Short mmCIF file of C-alpha atoms (C1' of nucleotides) in Angstrom, two decimals:
data_model
loop_
_atom_site.label_atom_id
_atom_site.label_comp_id
_atom_site.label_asym_id
_atom_site.label_seq_id
_atom_site.Cartn_x
_atom_site.Cartn_y
_atom_site.Cartn_z
CA MET A 1 17.93 -33.81 15.28
CA SER A 2 14.86 -35.39 16.66
CA GLU A 3 13.30 -38.43 14.84
CA THR A 4 10.39 -36.39 13.55
CA GLU A 5 12.53 -34.04 11.59
CA GLN A 6 15.03 -36.74 10.39
CA GLU A 7 11.34 -38.21 8.84
CA PHE A 8 10.92 -34.84 7.42
CA LEU A 9 13.77 -34.36 5.90
CA LYS A 10 13.77 -37.65 4.17
CA ASN A 11 10.29 -36.99 2.86
CA TYR A 12 10.95 -33.53 1.99
CA ASN A 13 14.16 -33.86 0.05
CA SER A 14 13.62 -37.03 -1.81
CA ALA A 15 14.82 -36.71 -5.16
CA ASP A 16 11.52 -36.90 -6.94
CA TYR A 17 10.02 -33.90 -4.84
CA GLN A 18 10.22 -30.94 -7.19
CA LYS A 19 10.91 -27.56 -6.31
CA PRO A 20 10.08 -24.30 -7.85
CA SER A 21 13.06 -21.78 -8.67
CA VAL A 22 13.13 -18.51 -7.14
CA ALA A 23 14.44 -15.42 -8.79
CA VAL A 24 14.55 -11.69 -8.12
CA ASP A 25 13.47 -9.45 -10.60
CA LEU A 26 14.37 -5.73 -10.54
CA VAL A 27 12.38 -2.72 -11.92
CA LEU A 28 15.04 -0.06 -11.58
CA PHE A 29 13.30 3.29 -12.12
CA THR A 30 15.08 6.50 -13.11
CA ILE A 31 13.92 10.11 -14.44
CA ARG A 32 15.61 10.84 -17.49
CA ASP A 33 14.50 13.43 -20.32
CA ASN A 34 11.36 14.26 -18.14
CA GLN A 35 10.26 11.07 -18.51
CA LEU A 36 9.93 7.66 -15.92
CA GLN A 37 12.34 5.09 -17.21
CA VAL A 38 13.13 1.51 -16.89
CA LEU A 39 16.01 -0.34 -17.27
CA LEU A 40 15.87 -3.42 -19.28
CA THR A 41 18.05 -6.23 -20.59
CA LYS A 42 18.06 -7.54 -24.11
CA ARG A 43 17.73 -11.12 -24.02
CA GLN A 44 20.52 -13.33 -25.91
CA ALA A 45 19.23 -16.94 -25.14
CA HIS A 46 16.05 -18.67 -25.39
CA PRO A 47 13.10 -17.92 -24.41
CA PHE A 48 12.00 -14.75 -26.01
CA ALA A 49 15.65 -14.37 -27.63
CA GLY A 50 15.58 -10.67 -28.80
CA MET A 51 13.37 -9.39 -26.29
CA PHE A 52 13.86 -7.45 -23.53
CA ALA A 53 13.36 -8.19 -19.77
CA LEU A 54 13.66 -7.11 -16.34
CA PRO A 55 17.20 -7.28 -15.06
CA GLY A 56 17.09 -10.71 -12.62
CA VAL A 57 19.09 -13.38 -10.70
CA PHE A 58 18.35 -16.51 -9.06
CA VAL A 59 18.39 -16.62 -5.19
CA GLY A 60 21.11 -17.73 -3.86
CA MET A 61 21.06 -20.55 -0.97
CA ASP A 62 22.95 -17.95 1.32
CA GLU A 63 21.56 -14.62 0.85
CA THR A 64 17.98 -13.18 1.79
CA LEU A 65 15.63 -12.05 -0.91
CA ASP A 66 17.02 -8.20 0.01
CA GLN A 67 20.48 -9.50 -0.46
CA ALA A 68 19.47 -10.76 -3.80
CA ALA A 69 18.30 -7.80 -5.07
CA GLN A 70 20.69 -5.77 -3.81
CA ARG A 71 23.32 -8.07 -5.69
CA ALA A 72 21.44 -8.01 -8.72
CA LEU A 73 21.13 -3.89 -8.50
CA TYR A 74 24.83 -4.18 -8.16
CA GLN A 75 25.54 -6.86 -10.80
CA LYS A 76 23.58 -4.55 -13.34
CA THR A 77 24.28 -1.20 -12.23
CA GLY A 78 27.21 -1.00 -9.80
CA LEU A 79 25.24 1.05 -7.47
CA GLN A 80 24.69 0.70 -3.58
CA ASP A 81 22.65 2.39 -1.25
CA ILE A 82 19.88 2.73 -3.20
CA TYR A 83 16.17 3.03 -2.13
CA PHE A 84 14.49 -0.17 -3.31
CA GLU A 85 11.65 -1.88 -2.04
CA GLN A 86 9.66 -5.56 -2.60
CA LEU A 87 7.04 -5.29 -4.82
CA TYR A 88 4.80 -8.63 -5.17
CA THR A 89 5.53 -12.15 -5.82
CA TRP A 90 4.46 -13.59 -8.98
CA GLY A 91 4.11 -17.39 -9.31
CA ASP A 92 1.79 -18.02 -12.56
CA LEU A 93 2.68 -21.74 -13.74
CA ASN A 94 3.79 -20.89 -16.95
CA ARG A 95 5.57 -17.34 -16.38
CA ASP A 96 8.77 -18.99 -17.89
CA PRO A 97 8.23 -21.54 -20.60
CA ARG A 98 11.63 -23.53 -19.44
CA MET A 99 10.35 -24.35 -15.82
CA ARG A 100 8.46 -23.34 -13.02
CA ILE A 101 10.33 -20.10 -11.54
CA ILE A 102 8.65 -17.89 -8.80
CA SER A 103 9.67 -14.11 -9.11
CA VAL A 104 9.97 -11.92 -5.96
CA SER A 105 9.99 -8.57 -7.41
CA TYR A 106 11.63 -5.54 -6.28
CA TYR A 107 11.91 -1.71 -7.34
CA ALA A 108 14.50 0.85 -6.78
CA LEU A 109 14.65 4.59 -7.48
CA ILE A 110 17.80 5.63 -9.04
CA PRO A 111 18.77 9.44 -9.01
CA ALA A 112 19.36 10.49 -12.66
CA ASP A 113 22.63 11.83 -11.95
CA GLN A 114 23.99 8.29 -10.41
CA ILE A 115 23.25 6.66 -13.64
CA ARG A 116 26.75 5.11 -15.15
CA MET A 117 25.03 2.86 -17.88
CA PRO A 118 26.32 -0.74 -16.55
CA LYS A 119 29.04 -2.12 -19.10
CA ARG A 120 28.64 -5.19 -20.83
CA GLU A 121 28.95 -8.12 -18.76
CA GLN A 122 29.77 -11.74 -19.53
CA SER A 123 25.93 -12.66 -18.89
CA GLN A 124 23.97 -14.05 -21.22
CA ASN A 125 22.00 -10.60 -21.41
CA GLN A 126 24.57 -8.00 -22.92
CA ASP A 127 22.75 -5.35 -23.99
CA ALA A 128 21.00 -2.80 -21.29
CA ALA A 129 19.28 0.29 -21.79
CA PHE A 130 16.66 2.73 -20.10
CA PHE A 131 13.14 2.80 -21.70
CA PRO A 132 10.51 5.53 -21.21
CA VAL A 133 7.30 3.40 -19.43
CA GLU A 134 5.44 4.95 -21.78
CA GLN A 135 7.21 3.67 -24.85
CA LEU A 136 8.07 -0.19 -23.57
CA PRO A 137 9.45 -2.86 -26.21
CA GLU A 138 7.79 -5.87 -26.60
CA LEU A 139 8.78 -7.64 -22.98
CA ALA A 140 9.67 -11.15 -21.80
CA PHE A 141 7.61 -13.34 -19.66
CA ASP A 142 5.21 -11.39 -17.29
CA HIS A 143 7.59 -8.36 -17.10
CA ALA A 144 5.08 -5.78 -18.62
CA GLU A 145 2.92 -6.56 -15.78
CA ILE A 146 5.49 -6.26 -13.12
CA ILE A 147 6.53 -2.98 -14.55
CA ARG A 148 2.66 -1.89 -14.68
CA TYR A 149 2.59 -3.09 -11.00
CA GLY A 150 5.59 -0.98 -9.74
CA ARG A 151 4.70 2.14 -11.92
CA GLU A 152 1.29 1.80 -9.83
CA ARG A 153 3.19 1.50 -6.30
CA ILE A 154 5.10 4.36 -6.52
CA ARG A 155 2.10 6.47 -7.93
CA ASN A 156 0.82 5.65 -4.77
CA LYS A 157 3.29 6.24 -2.50
CA VAL A 158 4.58 9.50 -3.76
CA ASN A 159 1.80 11.22 -2.10
CA TYR A 160 2.52 9.79 1.49
CA THR A 161 5.89 8.71 1.70
CA ASP A 162 9.26 11.09 0.45
CA ILE A 163 10.34 8.39 -2.11
CA ALA A 164 10.10 11.25 -4.77
CA PHE A 165 13.43 12.56 -3.21
CA SER A 166 15.03 9.00 -4.05
CA LEU A 167 15.17 10.25 -7.73
CA VAL A 168 17.13 13.63 -7.14
CA GLY A 169 20.43 14.25 -6.01
CA GLU A 170 21.50 15.54 -2.64
CA GLU A 171 20.91 18.79 -4.03
CA PHE A 172 17.96 19.98 -5.97
CA THR A 173 15.61 23.16 -7.05
CA LEU A 174 11.96 23.18 -6.25
CA PRO A 175 11.15 23.26 -9.71
CA GLN A 176 13.41 20.11 -10.43
CA LEU A 177 11.33 18.40 -7.65
CA GLN A 178 8.07 19.51 -8.65
CA LYS A 179 8.73 18.19 -11.88
CA ILE A 180 9.71 14.34 -10.66
CA TYR A 181 6.82 14.54 -8.66
CA GLU A 182 4.40 15.63 -11.70
CA ILE A 183 6.11 12.55 -13.83
CA LEU A 184 5.84 10.26 -10.81
CA LEU A 185 2.02 11.20 -10.23
CA GLY A 186 1.06 11.65 -14.02
CA GLN A 187 -0.42 15.00 -13.41
CA GLU A 188 0.61 18.74 -13.28
CA LEU A 189 0.59 20.63 -9.91
CA TYR A 190 0.20 23.94 -8.61
CA LYS A 191 3.65 25.68 -8.02
CA ALA A 192 2.28 27.21 -4.80
CA ASN A 193 0.50 24.32 -3.20
CA PHE A 194 3.61 22.08 -3.90
CA ARG A 195 5.58 24.13 -2.01
CA LYS A 196 3.54 24.52 0.88
CA LYS A 197 3.15 20.86 0.94
CA ILE A 198 7.09 19.96 1.10
CA ALA A 199 8.05 22.90 3.03
CA ASP A 200 9.12 21.01 6.13
CA GLN A 201 10.67 18.19 4.21
CA ILE A 202 13.49 20.41 2.70
CA VAL A 203 16.40 22.86 3.91
CA PRO A 204 17.15 25.87 1.90
CA THR A 205 21.05 26.23 0.97
CA ASP A 206 22.48 29.73 0.42
CA LYS A 207 23.18 28.44 -3.34
CA MET A 208 21.30 29.17 -6.10
CA LEU A 209 20.87 27.80 -9.78
CA SER A 210 21.42 30.74 -12.48
CA GLY A 211 22.37 30.46 -15.57
CA MET A 212 18.76 30.25 -17.58
CA ARG A 213 17.32 33.58 -18.69
CA HIS A 214 15.00 34.23 -15.84
CA ARG A 215 15.02 34.47 -12.41
CA PRO A 216 17.62 32.03 -10.40
CA SER A 217 16.00 29.32 -8.28
CA ARG A 218 17.36 28.25 -4.89
CA ILE A 219 18.93 25.04 -4.37
CA TYR A 220 17.35 23.09 -1.34
CA GLN A 221 18.67 19.61 0.45
CA LYS A 222 16.35 17.14 1.86
CA LEU A 223 15.69 17.43 5.52
CA LYS A 224 17.64 14.68 7.56
CA ILE A 225 16.73 15.00 10.96
CA ASN A 226 13.35 13.95 11.85
CA PRO A 227 10.71 16.50 12.39
CA MET B 1 14.03 -26.96 -27.66
CA SER B 2 16.86 -25.39 -28.65
CA GLU B 3 20.48 -26.20 -27.86
CA THR B 4 21.16 -23.27 -25.45
CA GLU B 5 17.98 -24.15 -23.59
CA GLN B 6 19.17 -27.52 -23.37
CA GLU B 7 22.36 -26.59 -21.84
CA PHE B 8 20.42 -24.12 -19.56
CA LEU B 9 18.59 -26.82 -18.02
CA LYS B 10 21.35 -29.27 -17.92
CA ASN B 11 23.36 -26.81 -15.80
CA TYR B 12 20.54 -25.65 -13.88
CA ASN B 13 18.71 -28.71 -12.79
CA SER B 14 21.90 -30.25 -12.13
CA ALA B 15 21.53 -32.49 -8.80
CA ASP B 16 23.84 -30.39 -6.87
CA TYR B 17 22.24 -27.34 -7.11
CA GLN B 18 20.16 -26.37 -4.39
CA LYS B 19 16.99 -24.66 -4.72
CA PRO B 20 14.97 -23.13 -1.39
CA SER B 21 11.63 -24.43 -0.79
CA VAL B 22 8.72 -22.26 -1.22
CA ALA B 23 5.86 -21.86 1.30
CA VAL B 24 2.46 -19.89 1.35
CA ASP B 25 1.51 -18.62 5.14
CA LEU B 26 -2.03 -17.61 5.81
CA VAL B 27 -3.23 -14.61 8.43
CA LEU B 28 -6.62 -15.21 8.43
CA PHE B 29 -8.06 -12.39 10.45
CA THR B 30 -11.62 -12.17 11.97
CA ILE B 31 -13.81 -10.30 14.42
CA ARG B 32 -14.78 -11.95 17.49
CA ASP B 33 -16.03 -10.88 20.85
CA ASN B 34 -14.73 -7.42 19.39
CA GLN B 35 -11.35 -7.99 18.89
CA LEU B 36 -9.61 -8.92 15.89
CA GLN B 37 -8.22 -12.06 15.85
CA VAL B 38 -5.90 -14.65 13.95
CA LEU B 39 -6.27 -18.11 13.29
CA LEU B 40 -3.39 -20.08 14.58
CA THR B 41 -2.25 -23.70 14.83
CA LYS B 42 -0.51 -25.49 17.38
CA ARG B 43 2.77 -27.33 16.23
CA GLN B 44 3.11 -31.09 16.82
CA ALA B 45 6.45 -31.52 15.17
CA HIS B 46 10.09 -29.74 15.55
CA PRO B 47 10.70 -27.49 15.35
CA PHE B 48 8.85 -25.11 17.50
CA ALA B 49 6.87 -28.13 18.61
CA GLY B 50 3.84 -26.79 20.61
CA MET B 51 4.20 -23.72 19.89
CA PHE B 52 1.52 -21.84 17.57
CA ALA B 53 2.17 -20.99 13.88
CA LEU B 54 0.06 -19.62 10.99
CA PRO B 55 -1.62 -22.25 9.18
CA GLY B 56 0.70 -22.79 5.77
CA VAL B 57 1.10 -25.22 3.00
CA PHE B 58 4.10 -25.81 0.48
CA VAL B 59 3.45 -24.36 -3.04
CA GLY B 60 2.81 -27.22 -5.39
CA MET B 61 4.41 -27.37 -8.94
CA ASP B 62 1.10 -27.81 -10.24
CA GLU B 63 -0.81 -24.51 -8.72
CA THR B 64 -0.22 -20.85 -8.51
CA LEU B 65 0.69 -19.05 -5.30
CA ASP B 66 -3.13 -17.57 -5.18
CA GLN B 67 -3.97 -21.15 -5.92
CA ALA B 68 -1.78 -22.57 -3.00
CA ALA B 69 -3.26 -19.70 -0.67
CA GLN B 70 -6.92 -20.98 -1.39
CA ARG B 71 -6.01 -24.60 -0.69
CA ALA B 72 -4.44 -23.77 2.38
CA LEU B 73 -7.58 -21.66 3.24
CA TYR B 74 -9.83 -24.29 1.76
CA GLN B 75 -7.91 -27.23 3.89
CA LYS B 76 -7.88 -25.11 7.40
CA THR B 77 -11.40 -23.67 7.37
CA GLY B 78 -13.37 -25.30 4.85
CA LEU B 79 -14.22 -21.88 3.33
CA GLN B 80 -13.79 -20.27 -0.22
CA ASP B 81 -14.91 -17.36 -1.65
CA ILE B 82 -12.97 -15.54 1.28
CA TYR B 83 -11.24 -12.56 0.48
CA PHE B 84 -7.63 -12.67 0.48
CA GLU B 85 -4.59 -10.81 -0.98
CA GLN B 86 -1.00 -11.45 -1.12
CA LEU B 87 0.81 -9.43 1.70
CA TYR B 88 4.89 -9.89 1.47
CA THR B 89 7.28 -12.58 0.82
CA TRP B 90 9.85 -13.58 3.57
CA GLY B 91 13.08 -14.83 2.59
CA ASP B 92 15.63 -14.53 5.87
CA LEU B 93 18.36 -17.49 5.75
CA ASN B 94 17.33 -18.89 9.19
CA ARG B 95 13.53 -18.34 9.15
CA ASP B 96 12.95 -22.22 9.59
CA PRO B 97 15.84 -24.02 11.76
CA ARG B 98 15.19 -26.98 8.94
CA MET B 99 15.97 -25.80 5.74
CA ARG B 100 15.86 -22.63 3.71
CA ILE B 101 12.32 -21.89 3.22
CA ILE B 102 10.79 -18.76 1.28
CA SER B 103 7.38 -17.82 2.80
CA VAL B 104 4.76 -15.90 0.48
CA SER B 105 2.26 -14.74 3.03
CA TYR B 106 -1.40 -13.65 2.42
CA TYR B 107 -3.72 -12.35 4.57
CA ALA B 108 -7.59 -13.32 4.57
CA LEU B 109 -10.57 -11.84 6.30
CA ILE B 110 -13.37 -13.99 7.56
CA PRO B 111 -16.71 -12.61 8.50
CA ALA B 112 -17.64 -14.11 12.02
CA ASP B 113 -20.64 -15.66 11.01
CA GLN B 114 -18.96 -18.23 8.31
CA ILE B 115 -16.33 -19.49 10.87
CA ARG B 116 -16.74 -23.25 11.50
CA MET B 117 -13.83 -24.25 13.76
CA PRO B 118 -11.71 -26.27 11.41
CA LYS B 119 -12.17 -29.93 12.32
CA ARG B 120 -9.22 -31.83 13.23
CA GLU B 121 -7.07 -33.23 10.23
CA GLN B 122 -4.55 -35.78 9.93
CA SER B 123 -1.81 -32.85 9.33
CA GLN B 124 1.05 -32.44 11.96
CA ASN B 125 -0.86 -29.57 13.32
CA GLN B 126 -3.69 -30.72 15.20
CA ASP B 127 -5.06 -27.93 17.16
CA ALA B 128 -6.27 -24.61 15.46
CA ALA B 129 -7.81 -21.63 17.25
CA PHE B 130 -8.25 -17.99 17.08
CA PHE B 131 -6.30 -15.63 19.45
CA PRO B 132 -6.82 -11.97 19.62
CA VAL B 133 -3.98 -10.10 17.97
CA GLU B 134 -3.35 -8.11 21.25
CA GLN B 135 -2.60 -11.37 23.24
CA LEU B 136 -0.89 -13.70 21.00
CA PRO B 137 0.68 -16.85 22.31
CA GLU B 138 4.15 -17.21 21.22
CA LEU B 139 4.69 -17.60 17.99
CA ALA B 140 7.11 -19.89 15.91
CA PHE B 141 9.36 -18.88 13.03
CA ASP B 142 8.94 -15.07 11.85
CA HIS B 143 5.25 -15.55 12.05
CA ALA B 144 4.82 -12.84 14.76
CA GLU B 145 6.32 -10.29 12.40
CA ILE B 146 4.12 -11.65 9.59
CA ILE B 147 1.01 -11.09 11.71
CA ARG B 148 2.17 -7.57 12.48
CA TYR B 149 2.61 -6.78 9.01
CA GLY B 150 -0.82 -7.89 8.02
CA ARG B 151 -2.16 -6.25 10.80
CA GLU B 152 -0.64 -2.89 9.29
CA ARG B 153 -1.87 -3.59 5.84
CA ILE B 154 -5.24 -3.52 6.89
CA ARG B 155 -5.29 -0.60 9.18
CA ASN B 156 -4.03 1.27 6.13
CA LYS B 157 -6.61 -0.21 3.61
CA VAL B 158 -9.29 0.10 5.91
CA ASN B 159 -9.48 4.04 5.18
CA TYR B 160 -9.42 3.73 1.20
CA THR B 161 -11.12 0.46 0.48
CA ASP B 162 -14.02 -1.44 1.04
CA ILE B 163 -12.13 -4.50 2.99
CA ALA B 164 -14.30 -3.85 6.33
CA PHE B 165 -17.15 -5.37 4.34
CA SER B 166 -15.40 -8.59 4.25
CA LEU B 167 -15.52 -8.93 7.85
CA VAL B 168 -19.70 -8.45 8.20
CA GLY B 169 -22.15 -10.94 6.80
CA GLU B 170 -24.54 -9.88 3.78
CA GLU B 171 -26.72 -8.05 5.94
CA PHE B 172 -25.48 -5.91 8.99
CA THR B 173 -26.43 -2.61 10.60
CA LEU B 174 -24.77 0.40 10.74
CA PRO B 175 -23.73 0.09 14.75
CA GLN B 176 -22.14 -3.15 13.71
CA LEU B 177 -20.09 -1.98 10.90
CA GLN B 178 -18.61 0.89 12.48
CA LYS B 179 -17.61 -1.10 15.17
CA ILE B 180 -15.63 -3.38 12.71
CA TYR B 181 -14.28 -0.13 11.46
CA GLU B 182 -13.07 0.86 14.92
CA ILE B 183 -11.53 -2.45 15.44
CA LEU B 184 -9.47 -2.63 12.49
CA LEU B 185 -8.64 1.14 12.77
CA GLY B 186 -7.90 0.70 16.46
CA GLN B 187 -10.01 3.95 17.38
CA GLU B 188 -13.28 5.22 18.12
CA LEU B 189 -15.50 6.96 15.25
CA TYR B 190 -17.99 9.60 15.33
CA LYS B 191 -21.19 7.97 14.42
CA ALA B 192 -22.70 10.66 12.52
CA ASN B 193 -19.40 11.29 10.54
CA PHE B 194 -19.09 7.55 10.08
CA ARG B 195 -22.66 7.63 8.51
CA LYS B 196 -21.93 10.22 6.07
CA LYS B 197 -18.43 8.48 4.88
CA ILE B 198 -19.98 5.09 4.05
CA ALA B 199 -23.45 6.40 2.77
CA ASP B 200 -23.00 5.86 -0.62
CA GLN B 201 -21.69 2.16 -0.62
CA ILE B 202 -24.50 1.09 1.43
CA VAL B 203 -28.34 -0.15 0.89
CA PRO B 204 -30.93 -0.14 3.05
CA THR B 205 -33.36 -2.83 3.51
CA ASP B 206 -36.67 -2.85 5.24
CA LYS B 207 -35.57 -5.02 7.90
CA MET B 208 -34.51 -4.02 11.22
CA LEU B 209 -32.65 -5.59 14.33
CA SER B 210 -34.71 -5.20 17.28
CA GLY B 211 -34.45 -6.99 20.62
CA MET B 212 -32.39 -4.85 22.57
CA ARG B 213 -33.77 -2.57 25.04
CA HIS B 214 -33.28 0.28 22.97
CA ARG B 215 -34.10 1.75 19.47
CA PRO B 216 -33.82 -0.86 16.79
CA SER B 217 -31.45 -0.51 14.24
CA ARG B 218 -31.99 -0.71 10.58
CA ILE B 219 -30.22 -3.65 8.61
CA TYR B 220 -28.30 -2.67 5.20
CA GLN B 221 -26.49 -4.59 2.70
CA LYS B 222 -23.20 -3.48 0.65
CA LEU B 223 -24.07 -1.89 -2.62
CA LYS B 224 -23.18 -4.15 -5.28
CA ILE B 225 -23.43 -2.05 -8.50
CA ASN B 226 -20.69 0.25 -9.52
CA PRO B 227 -21.33 4.12 -8.53
"C1'" DT C 1 12.27 46.38 -22.07
"C1'" DC C 2 10.50 41.91 -22.36
"C1'" DA C 3 9.60 37.12 -22.21
"C1'" DA C 4 10.04 33.64 -19.00
"C1'" DA C 5 10.33 31.22 -15.35
"C1'" DA C 6 10.97 31.18 -9.78
"C1'" DG C 7 8.62 32.69 -5.87
"C1'" DT C 8 4.66 34.17 -2.39
"C1'" DG C 9 0.72 35.73 -0.22
"C1'" DT C 10 -4.70 35.07 -0.46
"C1'" DT C 11 -9.19 33.24 -1.50
"C1'" DC C 12 -12.13 29.46 -2.16
"C1'" DC C 13 -14.32 25.00 -1.47
"C1'" DG C 14 -15.18 20.71 0.35
"C1'" DA C 15 -14.31 17.00 3.40
"C1'" DA C 16 -13.25 15.66 7.72
"C1'" DT C 17 -14.08 16.76 12.60
"C1'" DA C 18 -16.69 18.09 16.31
"C1'" DC C 19 -21.08 19.00 18.59
"C1'" DA C 20 -26.11 18.82 19.69
"C1'" DC C 21 -30.19 16.98 19.67
"C1'" DC C 22 -34.26 13.74 18.55
"C1'" DC C 23 -36.27 9.01 18.35
"C1'" DA C 24 -37.75 4.31 19.51
"C1'" DT C 25 -37.21 0.31 22.43
"C1'" DG C 26 -37.72 -2.88 26.35
"C1'" DA C 27 -37.78 -3.17 31.21
"C1'" DT D 1 -40.95 7.12 32.76
"C1'" DC D 2 -36.31 6.10 32.16
"C1'" DA D 3 -31.65 4.29 30.76
"C1'" DT D 4 -29.75 2.67 26.45
"C1'" DG D 5 -27.94 3.29 22.34
"C1'" DG D 6 -29.97 4.35 17.32
"C1'" DG D 7 -30.23 8.34 14.24
"C1'" DT D 8 -30.11 13.15 12.10
"C1'" DG D 9 -28.85 18.07 11.37
"C1'" DT D 10 -25.72 21.74 11.89
"C1'" DA D 11 -21.48 24.44 13.00
"C1'" DT D 12 -16.71 24.49 13.06
"C1'" DT D 13 -12.19 23.51 11.42
"C1'" DC D 14 -8.32 22.28 8.58
"C1'" DG D 15 -6.12 21.19 3.93
"C1'" DG D 16 -6.13 21.36 -0.58
"C1'" DA D 17 -7.47 23.48 -4.90
"C1'" DA D 18 -7.34 27.63 -7.24
"C1'" DC D 19 -5.75 32.37 -8.25
"C1'" DA D 20 -3.56 36.43 -8.16
"C1'" DC D 21 0.43 38.89 -8.16
"C1'" DT D 22 5.64 40.16 -7.51
"C1'" DT D 23 10.18 39.43 -8.28
"C1'" DT D 24 14.76 37.85 -10.89
"C1'" DT D 25 17.26 36.80 -14.74
"C1'" DG D 26 19.11 36.94 -19.74
"C1'" DA D 27 18.59 38.24 -24.30
#
DNA sequence: TCAAAAGTGTTCCGAATACACCCATGA
DNA sequence: TCATGGGTGTATTCGGAACACTTTTGA
């Protein structure tokens, strides 16, 4: 270790040098009951006890931010292999009244069929539930803004990426997929145009979904190989 | 202060609980000599002594992330009122061999005519210079990737925002503005089409820029009021 | 047989692309 | 007068928006 480095560390790590804490907060989206919904946990402890908040964890010294997000995801939902992506980093001074916490937010998209409501844990937050983004309860910290930001990110990315597929299972019908798009975009789409747009991203199976009192719809899968 | 909160703070702030450090790194873009360029500082100290790095500061306990970015910008360039925006937060374990540092990156766009090369400071980094993004020197830490990421962000945003205007002064000719767009996009544009596209964002002045050995070009300003 | 929704072909429109040409200046 | 780049009108192309229509099922 060089002399300058020793110098640096001595000065930097001195006891009176304060560091902010770093947390990862997750915005877990899914679509249920034809609504975009977010996972929230009920806070048991101060501050904002009784209010709802995004699930989050403190970032450990031995894990990257992505790993922390994945760990939080797994702890809260038991899920792995879920699409997630960093959203934004929030650093206002009084986000958390206890102390300075910088929050790196992530969002994730969970297919409805993979949701097992998280079992109660021994953490401070015992209750967890999905809420429609249009009818959120009062939220702790700046979490309402984080959700709004994630909502916006998705609305933008739907048009030029395939993230919408992250919200359906392996197999799906086109009316189902279209509904996902409509919910994410917040507007209705024309059937014929929608199909033309995604035609090169899907593969038909020979299965049909029947049982409704109308014509059955074909079941598709996402095209895997690179076109 | 509630009992649970006291409990929390006692456990959380205990001396053996490690926190990562949080820094802000800046990608300062400008256009010079018809090239997109980035401000780099030469490292004097270990690690990566002698190599170039992005300018950055540690985030103080009394400032937000945006404020830290603004402070870094001011310290390194003396500039204020510059367009800047958060880019991404980098948290790999060994980004910095000294210790765990999480870096919140920002990018900023500086009009060429506002650049006064930063005077030497008493900081550890004494040399600073702009480098063309296409011919970067070897970079310290993960800063090459951060620049690539910022480059990509700009390329995308040019098409659906007005960030390109942040790189010209108050007054500009359309050939000048078009050149900015071409450099940011990395491709040539058709004159007539470019002008139609930005027609509703500009206001003509009655000044002309002459002196070349060809027809003078009209000087424009950015349209301020909301259309 | 009928309501309801799946599924498909065609027209319409506007924006982006491409092209063609004229204009003003300094050397 | 001529090379150079500024400036503008028009044709073409392409993708999205909108429309019209047929198909298949269960009640």
